[in-house]
PDB file of C-alpha atoms in Angstrom:
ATOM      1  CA  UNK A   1     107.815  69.647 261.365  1.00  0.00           C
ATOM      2  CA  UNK A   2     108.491  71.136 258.291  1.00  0.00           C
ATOM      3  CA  UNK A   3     107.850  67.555 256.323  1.00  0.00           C
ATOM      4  CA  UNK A   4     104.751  67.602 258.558  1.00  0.00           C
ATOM      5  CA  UNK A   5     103.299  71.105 257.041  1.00  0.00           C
ATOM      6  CA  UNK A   6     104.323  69.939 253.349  1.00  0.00           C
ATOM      7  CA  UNK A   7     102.438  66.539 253.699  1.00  0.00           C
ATOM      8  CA  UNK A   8      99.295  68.351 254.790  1.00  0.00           C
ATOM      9  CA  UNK A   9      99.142  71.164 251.959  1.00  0.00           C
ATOM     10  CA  UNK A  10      96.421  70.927 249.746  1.00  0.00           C
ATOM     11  CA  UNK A  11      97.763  70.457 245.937  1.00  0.00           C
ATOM     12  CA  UNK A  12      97.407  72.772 243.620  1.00  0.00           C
ATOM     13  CA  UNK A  13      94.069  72.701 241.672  1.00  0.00           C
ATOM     14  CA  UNK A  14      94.782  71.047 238.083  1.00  0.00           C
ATOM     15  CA  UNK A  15      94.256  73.981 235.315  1.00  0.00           C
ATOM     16  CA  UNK A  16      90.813  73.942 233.451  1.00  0.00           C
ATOM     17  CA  UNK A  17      91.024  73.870 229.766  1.00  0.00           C
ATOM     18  CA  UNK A  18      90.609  77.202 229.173  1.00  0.00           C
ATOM     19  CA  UNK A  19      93.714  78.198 231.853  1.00  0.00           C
ATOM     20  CA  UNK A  20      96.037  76.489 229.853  1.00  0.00           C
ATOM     21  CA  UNK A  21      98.597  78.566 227.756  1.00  0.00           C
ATOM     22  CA  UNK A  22      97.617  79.438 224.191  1.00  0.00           C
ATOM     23  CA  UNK A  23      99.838  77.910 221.635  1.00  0.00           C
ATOM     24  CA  UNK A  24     100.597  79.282 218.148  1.00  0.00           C
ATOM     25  CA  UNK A  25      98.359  76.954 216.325  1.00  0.00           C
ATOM     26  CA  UNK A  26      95.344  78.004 218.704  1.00  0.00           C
ATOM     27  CA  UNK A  27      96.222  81.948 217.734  1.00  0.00           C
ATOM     28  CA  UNK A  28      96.077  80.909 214.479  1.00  0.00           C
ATOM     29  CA  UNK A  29      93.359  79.382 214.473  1.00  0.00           C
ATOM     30  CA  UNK A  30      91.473  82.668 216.175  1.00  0.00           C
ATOM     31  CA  UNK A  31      93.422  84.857 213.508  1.00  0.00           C
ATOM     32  CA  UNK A  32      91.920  82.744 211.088  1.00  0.00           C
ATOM     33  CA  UNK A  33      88.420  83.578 212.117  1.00  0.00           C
ATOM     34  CA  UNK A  34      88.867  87.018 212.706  1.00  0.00           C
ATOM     35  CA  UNK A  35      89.691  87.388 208.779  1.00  0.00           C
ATOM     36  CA  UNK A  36      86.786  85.617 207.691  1.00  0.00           C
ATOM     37  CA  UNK A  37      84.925  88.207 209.547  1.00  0.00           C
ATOM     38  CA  UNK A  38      86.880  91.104 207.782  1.00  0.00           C
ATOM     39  CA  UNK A  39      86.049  89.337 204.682  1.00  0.00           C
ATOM     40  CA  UNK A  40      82.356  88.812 205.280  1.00  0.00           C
ATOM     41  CA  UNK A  41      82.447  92.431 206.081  1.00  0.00           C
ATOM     42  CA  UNK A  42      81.135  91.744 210.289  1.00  0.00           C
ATOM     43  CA  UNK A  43      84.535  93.611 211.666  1.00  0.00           C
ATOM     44  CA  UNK A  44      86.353  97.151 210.679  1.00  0.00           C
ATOM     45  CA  UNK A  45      89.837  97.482 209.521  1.00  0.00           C
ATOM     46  CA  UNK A  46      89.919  99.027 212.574  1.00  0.00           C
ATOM     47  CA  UNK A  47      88.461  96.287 214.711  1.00  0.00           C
ATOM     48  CA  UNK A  48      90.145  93.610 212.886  1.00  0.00           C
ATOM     49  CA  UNK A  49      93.748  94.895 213.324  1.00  0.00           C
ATOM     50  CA  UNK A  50      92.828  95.585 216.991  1.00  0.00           C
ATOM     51  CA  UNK A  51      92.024  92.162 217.409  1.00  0.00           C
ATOM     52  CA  UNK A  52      94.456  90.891 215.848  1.00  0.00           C
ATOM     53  CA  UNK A  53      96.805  92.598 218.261  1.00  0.00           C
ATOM     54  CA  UNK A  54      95.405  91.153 221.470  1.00  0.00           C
ATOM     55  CA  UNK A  55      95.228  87.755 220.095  1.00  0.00           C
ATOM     56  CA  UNK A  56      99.115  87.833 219.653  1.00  0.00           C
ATOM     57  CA  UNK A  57      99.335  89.276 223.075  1.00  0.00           C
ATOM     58  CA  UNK A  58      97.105  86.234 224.811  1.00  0.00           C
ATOM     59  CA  UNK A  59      98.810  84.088 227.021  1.00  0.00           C
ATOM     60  CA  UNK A  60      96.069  81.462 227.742  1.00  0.00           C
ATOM     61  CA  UNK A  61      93.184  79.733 225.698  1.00  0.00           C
ATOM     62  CA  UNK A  62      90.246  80.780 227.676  1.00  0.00           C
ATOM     63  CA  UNK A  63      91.108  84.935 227.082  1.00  0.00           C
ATOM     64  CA  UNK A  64      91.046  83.770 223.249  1.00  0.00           C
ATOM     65  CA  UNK A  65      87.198  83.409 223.393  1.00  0.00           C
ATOM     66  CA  UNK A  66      86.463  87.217 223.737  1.00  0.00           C
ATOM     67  CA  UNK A  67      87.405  88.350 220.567  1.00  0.00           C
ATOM     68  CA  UNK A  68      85.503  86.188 219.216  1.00  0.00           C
ATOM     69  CA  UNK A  69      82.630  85.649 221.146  1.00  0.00           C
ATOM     70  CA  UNK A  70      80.343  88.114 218.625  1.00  0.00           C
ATOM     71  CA  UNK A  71      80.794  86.393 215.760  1.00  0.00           C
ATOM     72  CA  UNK A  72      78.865  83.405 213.824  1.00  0.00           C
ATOM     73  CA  UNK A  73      82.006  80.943 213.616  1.00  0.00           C
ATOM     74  CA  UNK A  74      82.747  81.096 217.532  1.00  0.00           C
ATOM     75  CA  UNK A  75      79.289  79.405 218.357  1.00  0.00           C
ATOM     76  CA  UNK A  76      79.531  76.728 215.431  1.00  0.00           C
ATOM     77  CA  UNK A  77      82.334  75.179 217.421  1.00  0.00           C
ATOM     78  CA  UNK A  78      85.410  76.762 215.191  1.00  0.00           C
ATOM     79  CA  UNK A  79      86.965  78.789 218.121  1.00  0.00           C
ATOM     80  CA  UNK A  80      86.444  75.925 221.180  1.00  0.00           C
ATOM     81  CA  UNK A  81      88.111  73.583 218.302  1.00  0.00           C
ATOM     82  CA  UNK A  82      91.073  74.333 219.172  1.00  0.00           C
ATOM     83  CA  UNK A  83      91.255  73.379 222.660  1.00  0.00           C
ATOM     84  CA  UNK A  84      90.355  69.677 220.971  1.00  0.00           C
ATOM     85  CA  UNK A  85      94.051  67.446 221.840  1.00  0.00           C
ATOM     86  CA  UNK A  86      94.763  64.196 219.872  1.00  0.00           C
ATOM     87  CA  UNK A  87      96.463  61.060 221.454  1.00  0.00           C
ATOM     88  CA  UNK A  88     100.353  61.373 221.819  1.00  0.00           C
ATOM     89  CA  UNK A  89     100.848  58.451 220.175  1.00  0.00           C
ATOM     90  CA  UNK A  90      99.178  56.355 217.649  1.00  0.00           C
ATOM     91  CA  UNK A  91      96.140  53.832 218.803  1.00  0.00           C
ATOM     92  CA  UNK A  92      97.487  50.343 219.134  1.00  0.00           C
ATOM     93  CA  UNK A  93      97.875  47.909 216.586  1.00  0.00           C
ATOM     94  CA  UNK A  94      96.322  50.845 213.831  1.00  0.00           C
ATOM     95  CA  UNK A  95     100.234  51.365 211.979  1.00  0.00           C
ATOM     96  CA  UNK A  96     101.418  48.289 210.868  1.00  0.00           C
ATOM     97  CA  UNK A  97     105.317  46.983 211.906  1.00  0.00           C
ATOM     98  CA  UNK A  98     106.450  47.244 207.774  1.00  0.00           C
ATOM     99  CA  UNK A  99     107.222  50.922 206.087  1.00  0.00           C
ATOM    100  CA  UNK A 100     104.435  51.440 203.276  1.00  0.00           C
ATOM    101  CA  UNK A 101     107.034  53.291 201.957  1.00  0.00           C
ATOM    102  CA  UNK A 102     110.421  54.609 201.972  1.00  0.00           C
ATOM    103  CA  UNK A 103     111.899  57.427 201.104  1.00  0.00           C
ATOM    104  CA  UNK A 104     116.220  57.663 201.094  1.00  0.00           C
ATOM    105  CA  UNK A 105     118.787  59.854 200.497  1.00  0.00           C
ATOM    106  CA  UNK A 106     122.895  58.618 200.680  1.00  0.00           C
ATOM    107  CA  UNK A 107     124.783  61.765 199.469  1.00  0.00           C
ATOM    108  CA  UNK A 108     121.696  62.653 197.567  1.00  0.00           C
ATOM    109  CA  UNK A 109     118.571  64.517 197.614  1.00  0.00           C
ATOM    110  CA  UNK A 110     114.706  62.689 198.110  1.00  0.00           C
ATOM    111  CA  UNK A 111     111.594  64.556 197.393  1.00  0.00           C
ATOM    112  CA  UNK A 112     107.942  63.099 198.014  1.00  0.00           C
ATOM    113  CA  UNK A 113     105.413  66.413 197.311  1.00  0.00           C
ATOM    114  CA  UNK A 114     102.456  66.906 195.289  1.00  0.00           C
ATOM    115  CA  UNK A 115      99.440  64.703 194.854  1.00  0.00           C
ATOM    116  CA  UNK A 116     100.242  61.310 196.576  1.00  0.00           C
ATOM    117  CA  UNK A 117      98.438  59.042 198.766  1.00  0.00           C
ATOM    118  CA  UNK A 118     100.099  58.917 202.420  1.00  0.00           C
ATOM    119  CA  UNK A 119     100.651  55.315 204.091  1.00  0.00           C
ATOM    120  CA  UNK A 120      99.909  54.956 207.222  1.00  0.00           C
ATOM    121  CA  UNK A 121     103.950  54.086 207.899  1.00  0.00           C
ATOM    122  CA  UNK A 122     106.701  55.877 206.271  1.00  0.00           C
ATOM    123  CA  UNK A 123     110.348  55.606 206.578  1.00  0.00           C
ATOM    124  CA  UNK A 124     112.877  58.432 205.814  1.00  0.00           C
ATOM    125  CA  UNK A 125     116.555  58.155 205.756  1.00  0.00           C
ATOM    126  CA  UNK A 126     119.476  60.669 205.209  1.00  0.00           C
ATOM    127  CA  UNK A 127     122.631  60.064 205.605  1.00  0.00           C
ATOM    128  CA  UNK A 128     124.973  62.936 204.252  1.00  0.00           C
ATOM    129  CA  UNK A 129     121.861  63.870 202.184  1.00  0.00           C
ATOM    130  CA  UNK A 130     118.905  65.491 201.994  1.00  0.00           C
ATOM    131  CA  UNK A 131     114.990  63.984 202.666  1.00  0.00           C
ATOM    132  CA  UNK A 132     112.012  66.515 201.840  1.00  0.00           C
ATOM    133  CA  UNK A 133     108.267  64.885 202.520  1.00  0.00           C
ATOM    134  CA  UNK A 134     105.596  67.341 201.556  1.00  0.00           C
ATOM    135  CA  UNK A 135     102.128  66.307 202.859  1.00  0.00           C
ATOM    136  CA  UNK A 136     100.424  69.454 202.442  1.00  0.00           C
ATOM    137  CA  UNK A 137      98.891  68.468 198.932  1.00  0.00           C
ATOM    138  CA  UNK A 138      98.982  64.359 199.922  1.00  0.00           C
ATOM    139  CA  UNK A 139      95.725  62.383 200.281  1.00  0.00           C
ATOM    140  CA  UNK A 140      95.166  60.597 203.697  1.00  0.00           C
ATOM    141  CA  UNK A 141      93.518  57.688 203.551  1.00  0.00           C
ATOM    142  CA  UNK A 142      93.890  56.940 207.202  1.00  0.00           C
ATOM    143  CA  UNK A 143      93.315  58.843 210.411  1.00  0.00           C
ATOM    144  CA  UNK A 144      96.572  58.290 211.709  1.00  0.00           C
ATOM    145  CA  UNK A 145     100.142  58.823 210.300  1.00  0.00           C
ATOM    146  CA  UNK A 146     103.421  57.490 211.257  1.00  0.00           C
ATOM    147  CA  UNK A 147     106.592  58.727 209.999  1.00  0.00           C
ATOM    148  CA  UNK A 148     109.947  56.891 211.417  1.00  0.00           C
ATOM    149  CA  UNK A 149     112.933  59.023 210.659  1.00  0.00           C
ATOM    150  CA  UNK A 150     116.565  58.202 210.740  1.00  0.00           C
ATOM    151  CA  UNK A 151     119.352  61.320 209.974  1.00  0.00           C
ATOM    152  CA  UNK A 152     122.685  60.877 210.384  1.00  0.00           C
ATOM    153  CA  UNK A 153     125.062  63.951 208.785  1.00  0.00           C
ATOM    154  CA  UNK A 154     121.497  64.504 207.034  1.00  0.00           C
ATOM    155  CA  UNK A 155     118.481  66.494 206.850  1.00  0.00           C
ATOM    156  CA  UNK A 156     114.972  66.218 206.918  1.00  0.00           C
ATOM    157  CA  UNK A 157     112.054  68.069 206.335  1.00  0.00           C
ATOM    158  CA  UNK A 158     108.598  67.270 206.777  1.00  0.00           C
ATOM    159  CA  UNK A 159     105.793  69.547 206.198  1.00  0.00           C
ATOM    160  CA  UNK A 160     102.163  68.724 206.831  1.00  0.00           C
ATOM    161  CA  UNK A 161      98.362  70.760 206.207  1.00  0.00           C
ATOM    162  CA  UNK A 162      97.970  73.138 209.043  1.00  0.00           C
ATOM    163  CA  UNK A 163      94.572  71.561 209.717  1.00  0.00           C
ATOM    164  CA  UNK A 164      95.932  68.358 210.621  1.00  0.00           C
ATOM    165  CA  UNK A 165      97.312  67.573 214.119  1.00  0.00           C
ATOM    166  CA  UNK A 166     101.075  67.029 214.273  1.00  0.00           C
ATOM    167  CA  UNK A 167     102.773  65.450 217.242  1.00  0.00           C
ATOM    168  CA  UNK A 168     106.589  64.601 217.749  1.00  0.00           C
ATOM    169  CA  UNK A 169     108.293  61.668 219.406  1.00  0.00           C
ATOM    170  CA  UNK A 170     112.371  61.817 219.240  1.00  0.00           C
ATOM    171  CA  UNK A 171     115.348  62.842 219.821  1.00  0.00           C
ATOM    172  CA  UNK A 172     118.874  64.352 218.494  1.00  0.00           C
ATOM    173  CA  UNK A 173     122.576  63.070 219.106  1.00  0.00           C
ATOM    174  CA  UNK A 174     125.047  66.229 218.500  1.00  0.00           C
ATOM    175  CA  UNK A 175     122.058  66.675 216.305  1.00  0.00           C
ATOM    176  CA  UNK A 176     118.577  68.877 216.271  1.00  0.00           C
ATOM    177  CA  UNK A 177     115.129  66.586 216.100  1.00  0.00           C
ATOM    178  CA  UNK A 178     112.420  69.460 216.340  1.00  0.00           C
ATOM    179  CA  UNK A 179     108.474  69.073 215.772  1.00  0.00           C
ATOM    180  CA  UNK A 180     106.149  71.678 216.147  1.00  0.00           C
ATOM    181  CA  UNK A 181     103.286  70.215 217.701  1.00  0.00           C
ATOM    182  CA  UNK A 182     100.329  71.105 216.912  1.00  0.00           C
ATOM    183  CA  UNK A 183      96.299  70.338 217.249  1.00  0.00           C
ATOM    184  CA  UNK A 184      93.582  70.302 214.287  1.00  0.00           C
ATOM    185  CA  UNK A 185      90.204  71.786 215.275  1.00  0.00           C
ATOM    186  CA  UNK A 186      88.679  68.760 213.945  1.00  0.00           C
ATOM    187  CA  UNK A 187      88.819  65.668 215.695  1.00  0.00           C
ATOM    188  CA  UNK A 188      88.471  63.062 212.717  1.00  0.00           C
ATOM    189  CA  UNK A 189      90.868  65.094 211.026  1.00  0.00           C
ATOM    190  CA  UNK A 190      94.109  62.712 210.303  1.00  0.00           C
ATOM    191  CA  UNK A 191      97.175  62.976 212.989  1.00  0.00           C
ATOM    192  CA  UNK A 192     101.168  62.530 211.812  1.00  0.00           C
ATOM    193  CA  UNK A 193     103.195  61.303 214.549  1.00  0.00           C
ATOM    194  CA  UNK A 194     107.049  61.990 213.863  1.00  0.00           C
ATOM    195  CA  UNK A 195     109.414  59.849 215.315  1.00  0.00           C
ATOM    196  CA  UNK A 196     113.018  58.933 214.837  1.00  0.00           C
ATOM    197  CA  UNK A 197     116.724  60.486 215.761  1.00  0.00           C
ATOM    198  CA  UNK A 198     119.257  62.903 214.266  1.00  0.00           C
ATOM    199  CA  UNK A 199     122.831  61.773 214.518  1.00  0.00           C
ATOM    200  CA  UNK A 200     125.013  65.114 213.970  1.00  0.00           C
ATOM    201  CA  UNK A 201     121.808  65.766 211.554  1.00  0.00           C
ATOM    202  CA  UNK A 202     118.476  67.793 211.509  1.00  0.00           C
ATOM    203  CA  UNK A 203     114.727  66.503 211.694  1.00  0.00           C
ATOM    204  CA  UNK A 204     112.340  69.263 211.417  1.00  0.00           C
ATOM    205  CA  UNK A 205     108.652  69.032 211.227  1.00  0.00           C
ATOM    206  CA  UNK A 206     105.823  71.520 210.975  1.00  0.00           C
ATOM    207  CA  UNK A 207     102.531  72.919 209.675  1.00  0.00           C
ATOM    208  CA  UNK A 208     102.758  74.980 206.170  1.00  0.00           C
ATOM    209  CA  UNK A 209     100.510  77.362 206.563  1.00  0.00           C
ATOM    210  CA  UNK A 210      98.079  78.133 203.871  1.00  0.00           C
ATOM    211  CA  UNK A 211      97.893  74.522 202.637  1.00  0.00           C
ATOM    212  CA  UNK A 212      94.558  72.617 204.086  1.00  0.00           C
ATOM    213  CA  UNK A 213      93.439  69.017 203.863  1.00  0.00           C
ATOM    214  CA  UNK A 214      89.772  67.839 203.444  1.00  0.00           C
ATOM    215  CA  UNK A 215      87.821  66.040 205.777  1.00  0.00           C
ATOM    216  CA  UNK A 216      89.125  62.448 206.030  1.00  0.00           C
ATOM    217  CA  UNK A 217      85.517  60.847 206.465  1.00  0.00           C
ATOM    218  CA  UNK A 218      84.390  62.586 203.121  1.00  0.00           C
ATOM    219  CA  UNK A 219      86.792  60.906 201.276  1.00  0.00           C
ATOM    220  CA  UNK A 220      85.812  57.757 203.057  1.00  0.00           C
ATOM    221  CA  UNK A 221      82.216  58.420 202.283  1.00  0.00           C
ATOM    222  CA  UNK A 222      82.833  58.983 198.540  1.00  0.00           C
ATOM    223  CA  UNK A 223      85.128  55.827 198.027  1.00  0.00           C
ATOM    224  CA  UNK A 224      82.164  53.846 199.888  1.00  0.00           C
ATOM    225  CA  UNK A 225      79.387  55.605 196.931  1.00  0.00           C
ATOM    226  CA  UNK A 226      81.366  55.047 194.493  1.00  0.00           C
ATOM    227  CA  UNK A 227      81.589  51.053 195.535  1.00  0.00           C
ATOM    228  CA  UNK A 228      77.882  51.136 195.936  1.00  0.00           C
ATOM    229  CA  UNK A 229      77.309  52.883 192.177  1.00  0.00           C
ATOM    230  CA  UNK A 230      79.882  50.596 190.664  1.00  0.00           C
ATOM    231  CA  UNK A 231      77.873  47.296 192.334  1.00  0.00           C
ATOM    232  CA  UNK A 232      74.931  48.997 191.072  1.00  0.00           C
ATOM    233  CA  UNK A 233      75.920  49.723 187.836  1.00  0.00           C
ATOM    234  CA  UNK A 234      77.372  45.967 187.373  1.00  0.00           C
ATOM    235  CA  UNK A 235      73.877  44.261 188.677  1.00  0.00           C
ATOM    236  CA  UNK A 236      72.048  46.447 185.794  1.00  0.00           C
ATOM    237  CA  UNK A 237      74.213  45.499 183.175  1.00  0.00           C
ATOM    238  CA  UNK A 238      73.992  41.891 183.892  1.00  0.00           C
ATOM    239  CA  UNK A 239      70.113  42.247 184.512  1.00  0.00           C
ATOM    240  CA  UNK A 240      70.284  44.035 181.021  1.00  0.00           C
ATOM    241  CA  UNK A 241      72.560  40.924 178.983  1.00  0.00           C
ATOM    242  CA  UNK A 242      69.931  38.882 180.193  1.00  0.00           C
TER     243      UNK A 242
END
């Protein structure tokens, strides 16, 4: 009887988008908003740090709207942005089966920060040492990010733009592998999947706030100008020896 009555209840109605519980990076994403309207002078002290306060205190998405909902940037598609998800895992065949590059540390220290151009595959291993990738001034070249990471009695860091999306696929032995996930409010924005293990080790990733990346396809569509000007400039020049 009582299988009976389970069999015939009706599921549970699958939760909308804007039911779904808020996550830091979609609070700071409203935050974010909310300040550019202090700055531009729309919102009060008062009304700001009001705000402010109930977006900390919001437990799903959809409530995030209403503080927003009278300003400019919520109807240019900044505050629905961030209920925008990218894939769990990378497209296939788009990361190839070969590291780009590695970065190692055996009873040493590795640092990759600054102005460098990210593969679309990189490797980090630490064992008894320390690993520190800093993407948050890299260039991406390609939508999608992979980096494999290996720790054993190790540690490593990765930090990343906050307006990137960041997504974690691992696992810790005696160990801690931790990612916080998080989504960009601009789909062709680039996406860093961590993976790997931590053996008696640490694997941390996460957004550094205050550090942005610029739109992927603008750097595409500059490199493809550039191509164009430089085949332009060539075919004058040789019109020109003529």
């Amino acid at each position: 009887m009582d299988l009976q009555k389970s069999s015939d209840a009706t599921p549970a109605p699958a939760a909308t988008p804007v039911e779904l519980r808020a996550s830091d990076a979609d609070r700071d994403r409203i935050t974010d908003i909310l300040r550019d309207a202090l700055a531009e002078g729309r919102l009060t002290p008062e009304e700001h740090s009001e705000r402010v306060e109930g977006v900390l205190a919001t437990k799903t998405v959809g409530e995030l709207d209403r503080f927003v909902r009278d300003l400019p940037a919520a109807h240019t598609g900044r505050a629905t942005a961030a209920y925008a998800s990218a894939p769990n895992r990378p497209t296939a065949g788009a990361i190839p089966a070969e590291a780009d590059e590695s970065v190692v540390a055996v009873f040493s220290a590795a640092v990759r920060k600054g102005r460098w151009r990210a593969g679309r595959r990189i490797h980090a291993y630490a064992v008894f040492g320390s690993v520190d990738i800093d993407l948050s001034e890299a260039i991406f070249e390609y939508q999608q990010v992979v980096i494999k990471t290996v720790s054993v009695f190790g540690n490593i860091e990765i930090r990343v733009p906050e307006n990137v999306s960041l997504r974690g696929n691992g696992g810790g032995v005696l160990g801690n592998f931790e990612v916080h996930t998080m989504d960009s409010g601009d789909p062709d924005a680039p996406v860093v999947y961590v993976d790997g293990l931590a053996v008696l080790g640490n694997v941390e990733a996460r957004p550094k706030r205050g550090k942005l990346v610029a739109d992927i396809l603008d750097r595409v569509t500059s490199r493809l100008n550039d191509r164009v000007a430089d085949r332009v400039d060539r075919g004058l020049r040789k019109h020109l020896d003529r």
